[in-house]
Amino acid sequence: MWAHSMDNGVHVTVAIPVAWTFFFVLSSEVEANMKQRLVLIGNGMAGVRTLEELLKIAPEAYEITVFGAEPYGNYNRILLSPVLAGEKTIEQIMLNDDAWYADNGITLHKGKFVTKIDRAKRIVRAADGTEEKYDRLILATGSMPFIIPIPGKDLPGVVSFRDIHDVDRMLAAAQRKGHAVVIGGGLLGLEAANGLLKQGMQVSVVHLLDTLMEKQLDKPAAALLKRSLEERGLNFLMGAQTEAILGKDKVEGIRFKDGLEISADLVVMAVGIRPNAELAKSTGLHCERGVVVNDTLQTFDPRVYAVGECVQHRGETYGLVAPLFEQAKVCANHLAQLGYARYEGSVTSTKLKVTGIDLFSAGDFVGDDSTQEMVLQDPGRGVYKKVVLKDNRIQGAVMYGDTLDGSWYFQLMRDNTDISGFRDNLLFGQAHLGDSGHGDDNRVAAMDDSAEICGCNGVCKGDIVKAITDKKLFTLDEVRAHTKASSSCGSCTGLVEALLAHTLGGEYSQSPGKKPLCPCTEHNHDELRTAIRVEGLKSMRAVMEHLNWKTEDGCPKCRPALNYYLLCQWPGEYKDDNQSRFINERVHANIQKDGTYSVIPRMWGGETTPKELMAIARIAEKWNVPTVHVTGGQRIDLLGIKKDDLPGIWGDLSQAGFVSGHAYGKAIRTVKTCVGKTWCRFGTQDSTQMGIDLEKLTWGSWTPHKFKLAVSGCPRNCAEATIKDFGVVCVDSGYELHVGGNGGVKVRATDFLCHVKTEDEVKEYCAAFLQLYREEAHYLERTAPWVERVGLAYIKDRVVEDAENRATLAKRFAHSQQFAQHDPWKARAEGVDAYEYSPLKRVG
Amino acid sequence: MQQAEKKIAADNWIEVGRVGDIPRLGARVVCTRDGDIAVFRTADDAIFALRDSCPHKGGPLSQGIVHGHKVACPLHDWKIHLDSGLAVAPDEGCAARFPVRIDGDAIYLSLTPDDACPNK
Ligand code: SRM
Ligand SMILES: Cc1cc2nc3c(=O)[nH]c(=O)nc-3n(C[C@H](O)[C@H](O)[C@H](O)COP(=O)(O)OP(=O)(O)OC[C@H]3O[C@@H](n4cnc5c(N)ncnc54)[C@H](O)[C@@H]3O)c2cc1C
Ligand code: SF4
Ligand code: FES
């Protein structure tokens, strides 16, 4: 399938003489035995990242050759600013030295500028005549600094800011001190100006408009930025249009439109970049502003890929590395003939790398008639925050002075989270949500060392700070591993992140957006689910092999997730992998702190009978159960059972008519009910029977996280239906359906889904909602965070508005229930997995 | 049979079962007077034996998820190296390791733990 889409440029049907046919066959056979040749033009950040990604997933697939116009290995262009400011050296910013290319069998043609691509013969030629043949080609030629076409632009002493060569020239000029003029008050210009100032030059920034960084900042934030840069000694000429650069043999000054002239010993042009698509154009590839590519980063010639700043994708060009790295990943995926990844464009955010200046912006922070803005301004503290909202979703944000919540807003924006639940506190930041993320730098700074940060593991602020400094920890995961803080319920994650940021200062950077499922893989939950479905992967082995798992047999994080995804995707086909289940699910009981187990049989809808109670009493006595407890889920827990006794007690329970209550699983738990109209003077419907029906419908199903239901007989809501994953509140006219609630660590009341009239509708909506959750949520994501992530509107779309889709979902659920509704206890009482419940041997 | 067992016992080796009795990526327990010993089988069919008691708070390691040559304790998710019994850094501690010998398909276990570990 993929071979097709990749090679459609080569399937040519023409009448070929017999001898030719022979030749064709021969040459393609020879090719089949040889490695394919991959040539990369442009030894920069996007191109080399593509190679790195490719080597990770298909190290043997290609014979690789790289042409780079610059005489170096690959370096981190972003860090040219700190090099200019004297905060880093060139050696420190090298990413891949010559040895890396050699170790990976890559031929590097350094300092060779490619001038011609012959797409018919598939040959690339450099200015010095070096030629290479390719089967696949990647263009990653970056962009060119824009040079204003004015007199004097070519004088010595006029430089741009793009590569090491430019930095060398600026540093040489800075030795002689004097006056530097930077044209352009954008990101690049300000970083150049700051660097030159640090090198001891006197620096003026000339900007055409009256706002600095107008693409990234709005006026108030730009004004704050300008003020603090002026305090550092930068000089600004705003609204100034350069007319000519003056000087005879070298730069001497600048003249503006209004006639003003100033002297200059160095002029830096930083007025913007444009995609470097010259080479692509010259070989006839379709280009607009940049080289036009599709979602697999292929140009109009499918053998030729393009990545990086030279690219135009869905009308957009990018000038920051985060999106380019996303492109690199997808391009490598396609080159490796995996083909399940798609690049769908990126949302970007900006930070200015001037030490001591906190500035953040992302998305559309200007807004229009359809958007609303929330602004917080505190000129005294030099703090400014603005968030632009549309339909309660963040479109963009700008912040200055206090950027701690920048990454939080960015995440909310990327996830398209509905913020109506905490809109009032949005601007005050995560700290003021009062629950999960208390991420406030100032707040953690003010805390005492003995203040407890992690309630689950009893870890204090002092312990964490000490671990960060002593053990040189940089990431949340490292802090979790070393201190256990935030490793259990996770509600203190925000505080721990704030501590990291506070302790490390500028060195702390949160990982951007896409988080892999675990260290065994590059892929995140959604990618894995898609790959399993699209590529028809039906076993754990197949997933790990196909997606290049980094470990032999996974880890306790990925294996249970994969097991669930496979089970959900291929009901009846996939064979559950017992060894990839957490102990409770593997032995169908909850392990207790002393290694014994608890057993909770189902008590349908929370209703029981004297006969059932007597059976439980008899069984509890027979097996000497030390504790019998009525649970929070309206049923009875038998605690302290030895593992060897489990099949025996299950056998007895099974004979008395009980089935497993799945209190141990990421599965359907309980359906709580109240007595309803059968007894209660306020009851409007038979809530107990409704609960029993729902439990009979759903029991046995495995879910991404536990799933609880409840049915209350009237809006007094005695069964607490509005803090359940699926809750029903009976009303006179029928049933109100509620979704996405839970008690627990972070209490969340449900969202109202819809009102229905009949019992059958309740069941169908319940099955459809449950199946949507089963198919689309991430493993270990309960309905509450899932609903927040995808938005209630989306769920309504799929379950309420689209009747056909609702029916299909419910049908898929019914299909999978056929295979799920078998009592695991009965099976084990009859001998399934017998080895689990007996020792290998008893000695002595 | 009895005699063979005695002879091995003299060398301190006890036959406890066959490799096939333990599921891959799983464990079974050998009960002794001095407490349980967990016998693990990895994906590559290596067999390891550790005191069935996590150095953290005594969790039964035999009930954990085996991955690579490590097991994750079922109670609080410490990871323990199967070959040494040591907790995976940065956690510190050790579950006593018992020597294992495979003869054909048979697993022989010694009941004398290695000296290296304080947790016996
Ligand atoms: C037995 C029981 C307590 C009791 O004695 O009443 C219980 C016991 C445990 N709960 Fe619970 N929860 C029990 C009702 C609840 C309830 C009340 C309810 O269901 O109405 C809640 C709040 C409602 C909710 O879930 O939204 C509850 C919220 C939690 C949470 C927090 C979930 C969350 O989303 O924040 C956890 C932790 C987790 O799942 O990660 C948890 C985890 C646990 C675990 C599994 C902890 C563990 O990993 O060992 C406990 C297992 C003990 C055992 O061996 O049985 N238990 N737990 C209740 C069993 C109900 C049942 O019949 O199945
Ligand atoms: C000073 C500075 C600071 C920056 N700061 C940030 C920042 O903070 N955050 C951020 O996200 N981004 C930042 N950027 C932008 C980021 O560096 C670029 O987005 C990124 O480097 C683009 O990668 P690329 O591979 O597309 O192009 P490049 O990295 O420019 O690589 C292109 C390479 O191709 C070579 N080349 C071009 N044509 C040919 C040819 N015909 N033959 C052979 N070789 C050729 C070029 O010489 C160049 O080496 C900064 C850029 C600069 C200059
Ligand atoms: S609240 Fe739940 S998890 Fe906590 S101790 Fe009680 S039963 Fe265990
Ligand atoms: S007892 Fe093993 S991790 Fe706590």
PDB file of N, CA and C in Angstrom, chain A residues 87-154:
ATOM      1  N   GLU A  87      27.929  33.681  26.063  1.00  0.00           N
ATOM      2  CA  GLU A  87      27.481  32.751  27.108  1.00  0.00           C
ATOM      3  C   GLU A  87      27.799  31.304  26.754  1.00  0.00           C
ATOM      4  N   LYS A  88      28.118  31.058  25.496  1.00  0.00           N
ATOM      5  CA  LYS A  88      28.449  29.701  25.048  1.00  0.00           C
ATOM      6  C   LYS A  88      29.529  29.793  23.980  1.00  0.00           C
ATOM      7  N   THR A  89      30.232  28.664  23.762  1.00  0.00           N
ATOM      8  CA  THR A  89      31.232  28.648  22.693  1.00  0.00           C
ATOM      9  C   THR A  89      30.702  27.812  21.532  1.00  0.00           C
ATOM     10  N   ILE A  90      31.342  27.937  20.366  1.00  0.00           N
ATOM     11  CA  ILE A  90      30.936  27.160  19.195  1.00  0.00           C
ATOM     12  C   ILE A  90      30.991  25.660  19.509  1.00  0.00           C
ATOM     13  N   GLU A  91      32.054  25.239  20.210  1.00  0.00           N
ATOM     14  CA  GLU A  91      32.184  23.811  20.540  1.00  0.00           C
ATOM     15  C   GLU A  91      30.948  23.324  21.304  1.00  0.00           C
ATOM     16  N   GLN A  92      30.452  24.194  22.191  1.00  0.00           N
ATOM     17  CA  GLN A  92      29.318  23.774  23.018  1.00  0.00           C
ATOM     18  C   GLN A  92      28.016  23.627  22.243  1.00  0.00           C
ATOM     19  N   ILE A  93      27.957  24.224  21.045  1.00  0.00           N
ATOM     20  CA  ILE A  93      26.678  24.142  20.340  1.00  0.00           C
ATOM     21  C   ILE A  93      26.702  23.129  19.196  1.00  0.00           C
ATOM     22  N   MET A  94      27.812  22.399  19.071  1.00  0.00           N
ATOM     23  CA  MET A  94      27.878  21.375  18.025  1.00  0.00           C
ATOM     24  C   MET A  94      26.926  20.231  18.379  1.00  0.00           C
ATOM     25  N   LEU A  95      26.144  19.790  17.434  1.00  0.00           N
ATOM     26  CA  LEU A  95      25.215  18.682  17.699  1.00  0.00           C
ATOM     27  C   LEU A  95      25.797  17.364  17.198  1.00  0.00           C
ATOM     28  N   ASN A  96      26.330  17.357  15.972  1.00  0.00           N
ATOM     29  CA  ASN A  96      26.894  16.136  15.406  1.00  0.00           C
ATOM     30  C   ASN A  96      28.233  16.474  14.787  1.00  0.00           C
ATOM     31  N   ASP A  97      29.300  15.880  15.333  1.00  0.00           N
ATOM     32  CA  ASP A  97      30.617  16.150  14.768  1.00  0.00           C
ATOM     33  C   ASP A  97      30.916  15.135  13.655  1.00  0.00           C
ATOM     34  N   ASP A  98      32.091  15.262  13.056  1.00  0.00           N
ATOM     35  CA  ASP A  98      32.452  14.387  11.934  1.00  0.00           C
ATOM     36  C   ASP A  98      32.355  12.913  12.317  1.00  0.00           C
ATOM     37  N   ALA A  99      32.736  12.611  13.554  1.00  0.00           N
ATOM     38  CA  ALA A  99      32.728  11.206  13.978  1.00  0.00           C
ATOM     39  C   ALA A  99      31.322  10.613  13.912  1.00  0.00           C
ATOM     40  N   TRP A 100      30.308  11.432  14.200  1.00  0.00           N
ATOM     41  CA  TRP A 100      28.934  10.931  14.168  1.00  0.00           C
ATOM     42  C   TRP A 100      28.566  10.469  12.761  1.00  0.00           C
ATOM     43  N   TYR A 101      28.962  11.283  11.771  1.00  0.00           N
ATOM     44  CA  TYR A 101      28.640  10.910  10.386  1.00  0.00           C
ATOM     45  C   TYR A 101      29.355   9.600  10.052  1.00  0.00           C
ATOM     46  N   ALA A 102      30.643   9.524  10.440  1.00  0.00           N
ATOM     47  CA  ALA A 102      31.436   8.330  10.132  1.00  0.00           C
ATOM     48  C   ALA A 102      30.821   7.107  10.829  1.00  0.00           C
ATOM     49  N   ASP A 103      30.496   7.239  12.098  1.00  0.00           N
ATOM     50  CA  ASP A 103      29.948   6.104  12.860  1.00  0.00           C
ATOM     51  C   ASP A 103      28.665   5.579  12.238  1.00  0.00           C
ATOM     52  N   ASN A 104      27.902   6.463  11.628  1.00  0.00           N
ATOM     53  CA  ASN A 104      26.637   6.026  11.062  1.00  0.00           C
ATOM     54  C   ASN A 104      26.733   5.747   9.564  1.00  0.00           C
ATOM     55  N   GLY A 105      27.981   5.699   9.084  1.00  0.00           N
ATOM     56  CA  GLY A 105      28.197   5.357   7.677  1.00  0.00           C
ATOM     57  C   GLY A 105      27.659   6.415   6.727  1.00  0.00           C
ATOM     58  N   ILE A 106      27.612   7.674   7.188  1.00  0.00           N
ATOM     59  CA  ILE A 106      27.083   8.742   6.331  1.00  0.00           C
ATOM     60  C   ILE A 106      28.237   9.481   5.661  1.00  0.00           C
ATOM     61  N   THR A 107      28.154   9.666   4.336  1.00  0.00           N
ATOM     62  CA  THR A 107      29.164  10.459   3.642  1.00  0.00           C
ATOM     63  C   THR A 107      28.763  11.916   3.770  1.00  0.00           C
ATOM     64  N   LEU A 108      29.678  12.743   4.293  1.00  0.00           N
ATOM     65  CA  LEU A 108      29.368  14.169   4.452  1.00  0.00           C
ATOM     66  C   LEU A 108      30.228  14.983   3.502  1.00  0.00           C
ATOM     67  N   HIS A 109      29.600  15.704   2.598  1.00  0.00           N
ATOM     68  CA  HIS A 109      30.333  16.646   1.752  1.00  0.00           C
ATOM     69  C   HIS A 109      30.201  18.019   2.379  1.00  0.00           C
ATOM     70  N   LYS A 110      31.174  18.365   3.216  1.00  0.00           N
ATOM     71  CA  LYS A 110      31.130  19.660   3.906  1.00  0.00           C
ATOM     72  C   LYS A 110      31.549  20.761   2.966  1.00  0.00           C
ATOM     73  N   GLY A 111      30.989  21.941   3.168  1.00  0.00           N
ATOM     74  CA  GLY A 111      31.415  23.091   2.381  1.00  0.00           C
ATOM     75  C   GLY A 111      31.110  22.950   0.896  1.00  0.00           C
ATOM     76  N   LYS A 112      30.152  22.097   0.556  1.00  0.00           N
ATOM     77  CA  LYS A 112      29.811  21.940  -0.865  1.00  0.00           C
ATOM     78  C   LYS A 112      28.370  22.381  -1.115  1.00  0.00           C
ATOM     79  N   PHE A 113      28.245  23.375  -1.955  1.00  0.00           N
ATOM     80  CA  PHE A 113      26.958  23.992  -2.242  1.00  0.00           C
ATOM     81  C   PHE A 113      26.355  23.327  -3.473  1.00  0.00           C
ATOM     82  N   VAL A 114      25.174  22.784  -3.324  1.00  0.00           N
ATOM     83  CA  VAL A 114      24.558  22.094  -4.453  1.00  0.00           C
ATOM     84  C   VAL A 114      23.963  23.113  -5.426  1.00  0.00           C
ATOM     85  N   THR A 115      24.293  22.948  -6.702  1.00  0.00           N
ATOM     86  CA  THR A 115      23.810  23.914  -7.685  1.00  0.00           C
ATOM     87  C   THR A 115      22.802  23.307  -8.637  1.00  0.00           C
ATOM     88  N   LYS A 116      22.782  21.958  -8.719  1.00  0.00           N
ATOM     89  CA  LYS A 116      21.878  21.376  -9.722  1.00  0.00           C
ATOM     90  C   LYS A 116      21.302  20.037  -9.259  1.00  0.00           C
ATOM     91  N   ILE A 117      20.024  19.852  -9.552  1.00  0.00           N
ATOM     92  CA  ILE A 117      19.407  18.547  -9.337  1.00  0.00           C
ATOM     93  C   ILE A 117      18.852  18.097 -10.685  1.00  0.00           C
ATOM     94  N   ASP A 118      19.299  16.939 -11.153  1.00  0.00           N
ATOM     95  CA  ASP A 118      18.756  16.384 -12.388  1.00  0.00           C
ATOM     96  C   ASP A 118      17.766  15.296 -11.989  1.00  0.00           C
ATOM     97  N   ARG A 119      16.471  15.622 -12.044  1.00  0.00           N
ATOM     98  CA  ARG A 119      15.485  14.680 -11.521  1.00  0.00           C
ATOM     99  C   ARG A 119      15.236  13.514 -12.465  1.00  0.00           C
ATOM    100  N   ALA A 120      15.536  13.705 -13.740  1.00  0.00           N
ATOM    101  CA  ALA A 120      15.352  12.603 -14.678  1.00  0.00           C
ATOM    102  C   ALA A 120      16.409  11.530 -14.412  1.00  0.00           C
ATOM    103  N   LYS A 121      17.655  11.960 -14.291  1.00  0.00           N
ATOM    104  CA  LYS A 121      18.734  10.996 -14.037  1.00  0.00           C
ATOM    105  C   LYS A 121      18.910  10.723 -12.548  1.00  0.00           C
ATOM    106  N   ARG A 122      18.257  11.513 -11.717  1.00  0.00           N
ATOM    107  CA  ARG A 122      18.371  11.407 -10.265  1.00  0.00           C
ATOM    108  C   ARG A 122      19.806  11.620  -9.798  1.00  0.00           C
ATOM    109  N   ILE A 123      20.345  12.779 -10.212  1.00  0.00           N
ATOM    110  CA  ILE A 123      21.713  13.133  -9.823  1.00  0.00           C
ATOM    111  C   ILE A 123      21.718  14.529  -9.212  1.00  0.00           C
ATOM    112  N   VAL A 124      22.535  14.667  -8.170  1.00  0.00           N
ATOM    113  CA  VAL A 124      22.706  15.957  -7.515  1.00  0.00           C
ATOM    114  C   VAL A 124      24.132  16.414  -7.788  1.00  0.00           C
ATOM    115  N   ARG A 125      24.315  17.680  -8.153  1.00  0.00           N
ATOM    116  CA  ARG A 125      25.684  18.143  -8.413  1.00  0.00           C
ATOM    117  C   ARG A 125      25.996  19.402  -7.611  1.00  0.00           C
ATOM    118  N   ALA A 126      27.195  19.438  -7.012  1.00  0.00           N
ATOM    119  CA  ALA A 126      27.614  20.603  -6.234  1.00  0.00           C
ATOM    120  C   ALA A 126      28.452  21.526  -7.103  1.00  0.00           C
ATOM    121  N   ALA A 127      28.681  22.741  -6.596  1.00  0.00           N
ATOM    122  CA  ALA A 127      29.413  23.762  -7.345  1.00  0.00           C
ATOM    123  C   ALA A 127      30.786  23.262  -7.788  1.00  0.00           C
ATOM    124  N   ASP A 128      31.442  22.444  -6.965  1.00  0.00           N
ATOM    125  CA  ASP A 128      32.785  21.982  -7.311  1.00  0.00           C
ATOM    126  C   ASP A 128      32.756  20.741  -8.207  1.00  0.00           C
ATOM    127  N   GLY A 129      31.571  20.329  -8.644  1.00  0.00           N
ATOM    128  CA  GLY A 129      31.481  19.201  -9.574  1.00  0.00           C
ATOM    129  C   GLY A 129      31.179  17.863  -8.916  1.00  0.00           C
ATOM    130  N   THR A 130      31.212  17.784  -7.579  1.00  0.00           N
ATOM    131  CA  THR A 130      30.887  16.527  -6.895  1.00  0.00           C
ATOM    132  C   THR A 130      29.470  16.084  -7.272  1.00  0.00           C
ATOM    133  N   GLU A 131      29.321  14.796  -7.626  1.00  0.00           N
ATOM    134  CA  GLU A 131      27.999  14.302  -8.008  1.00  0.00           C
ATOM    135  C   GLU A 131      27.612  13.109  -7.154  1.00  0.00           C
ATOM    136  N   GLU A 132      26.332  12.983  -6.874  1.00  0.00           N
ATOM    137  CA  GLU A 132      25.833  11.792  -6.188  1.00  0.00           C
ATOM    138  C   GLU A 132      24.497  11.394  -6.823  1.00  0.00           C
ATOM    139  N   LYS A 133      24.272  10.078  -6.919  1.00  0.00           N
ATOM    140  CA  LYS A 133      22.985   9.588  -7.424  1.00  0.00           C
ATOM    141  C   LYS A 133      22.045   9.357  -6.241  1.00  0.00           C
ATOM    142  N   TYR A 134      20.769   9.492  -6.458  1.00  0.00           N
ATOM    143  CA  TYR A 134      19.848   9.237  -5.358  1.00  0.00           C
ATOM    144  C   TYR A 134      18.654   8.398  -5.795  1.00  0.00           C
ATOM    145  N   ASP A 135      18.107   7.671  -4.841  1.00  0.00           N
ATOM    146  CA  ASP A 135      16.795   7.060  -5.031  1.00  0.00           C
ATOM    147  C   ASP A 135      15.736   7.918  -4.355  1.00  0.00           C
ATOM    148  N   ARG A 136      16.144   8.466  -3.218  1.00  0.00           N
ATOM    149  CA  ARG A 136      15.282   9.439  -2.528  1.00  0.00           C
ATOM    150  C   ARG A 136      16.133  10.654  -2.178  1.00  0.00           C
ATOM    151  N   LEU A 137      15.490  11.814  -2.194  1.00  0.00           N
ATOM    152  CA  LEU A 137      16.224  13.050  -1.948  1.00  0.00           C
ATOM    153  C   LEU A 137      15.478  13.871  -0.901  1.00  0.00           C
ATOM    154  N   ILE A 138      16.230  14.457   0.019  1.00  0.00           N
ATOM    155  CA  ILE A 138      15.592  15.383   0.978  1.00  0.00           C
ATOM    156  C   ILE A 138      16.162  16.780   0.762  1.00  0.00           C
ATOM    157  N   LEU A 139      15.285  17.747   0.589  1.00  0.00           N
ATOM    158  CA  LEU A 139      15.721  19.135   0.533  1.00  0.00           C
ATOM    159  C   LEU A 139      15.514  19.751   1.908  1.00  0.00           C
ATOM    160  N   ALA A 140      16.589  20.280   2.477  1.00  0.00           N
ATOM    161  CA  ALA A 140      16.458  20.959   3.778  1.00  0.00           C
ATOM    162  C   ALA A 140      17.374  22.160   3.750  1.00  0.00           C
ATOM    163  N   THR A 141      17.069  23.071   2.840  1.00  0.00           N
ATOM    164  CA  THR A 141      17.986  24.172   2.581  1.00  0.00           C
ATOM    165  C   THR A 141      17.709  25.398   3.440  1.00  0.00           C
ATOM    166  N   GLY A 142      16.767  25.268   4.377  1.00  0.00           N
ATOM    167  CA  GLY A 142      16.557  26.349   5.344  1.00  0.00           C
ATOM    168  C   GLY A 142      16.011  27.611   4.716  1.00  0.00           C
ATOM    169  N   SER A 143      16.423  28.757   5.266  1.00  0.00           N
ATOM    170  CA  SER A 143      15.958  29.994   4.652  1.00  0.00           C
ATOM    171  C   SER A 143      17.099  30.972   4.495  1.00  0.00           C
ATOM    172  N   MET A 144      16.796  32.062   3.805  1.00  0.00           N
ATOM    173  CA  MET A 144      17.795  33.105   3.558  1.00  0.00           C
ATOM    174  C   MET A 144      17.375  34.339   4.330  1.00  0.00           C
ATOM    175  N   PRO A 145      18.335  35.020   4.926  1.00  0.00           N
ATOM    176  CA  PRO A 145      17.988  36.292   5.563  1.00  0.00           C
ATOM    177  C   PRO A 145      17.519  37.240   4.474  1.00  0.00           C
ATOM    178  N   PHE A 146      16.504  38.022   4.785  1.00  0.00           N
ATOM    179  CA  PHE A 146      16.032  38.989   3.804  1.00  0.00           C
ATOM    180  C   PHE A 146      16.927  40.228   3.876  1.00  0.00           C
ATOM    181  N   ILE A 147      17.396  40.635   2.729  1.00  0.00           N
ATOM    182  CA  ILE A 147      18.259  41.828   2.686  1.00  0.00           C
ATOM    183  C   ILE A 147      17.489  42.956   1.998  1.00  0.00           C
ATOM    184  N   ILE A 148      17.338  44.103   2.698  1.00  0.00           N
ATOM    185  CA  ILE A 148      16.560  45.197   2.102  1.00  0.00           C
ATOM    186  C   ILE A 148      17.348  45.740   0.899  1.00  0.00           C
ATOM    187  N   PRO A 149      16.687  45.857  -0.231  1.00  0.00           N
ATOM    188  CA  PRO A 149      17.404  46.299  -1.433  1.00  0.00           C
ATOM    189  C   PRO A 149      17.639  47.806  -1.432  1.00  0.00           C
ATOM    190  N   ILE A 150      18.638  48.228  -0.687  1.00  0.00           N
ATOM    191  CA  ILE A 150      18.915  49.665  -0.627  1.00  0.00           C
ATOM    192  C   ILE A 150      20.382  49.872  -0.970  1.00  0.00           C
ATOM    193  N   PRO A 151      20.744  51.068  -1.354  1.00  0.00           N
ATOM    194  CA  PRO A 151      22.153  51.343  -1.650  1.00  0.00           C
ATOM    195  C   PRO A 151      23.022  51.016  -0.437  1.00  0.00           C
ATOM    196  N   GLY A 152      24.189  50.464  -0.677  1.00  0.00           N
ATOM    197  CA  GLY A 152      25.131  50.189   0.405  1.00  0.00           C
ATOM    198  C   GLY A 152      24.945  48.852   1.062  1.00  0.00           C
ATOM    199  N   LYS A 153      23.964  48.055   0.619  1.00  0.00           N
ATOM    200  CA  LYS A 153      23.675  46.802   1.317  1.00  0.00           C
ATOM    201  C   LYS A 153      24.821  45.810   1.227  1.00  0.00           C
ATOM    202  N   ASP A 154      25.709  45.985   0.198  1.00  0.00           N
ATOM    203  CA  ASP A 154      26.799  45.017   0.043  1.00  0.00           C
ATOM    204  C   ASP A 154      28.110  45.496   0.657  1.00  0.00           C
TER     205      ASP A 154
END
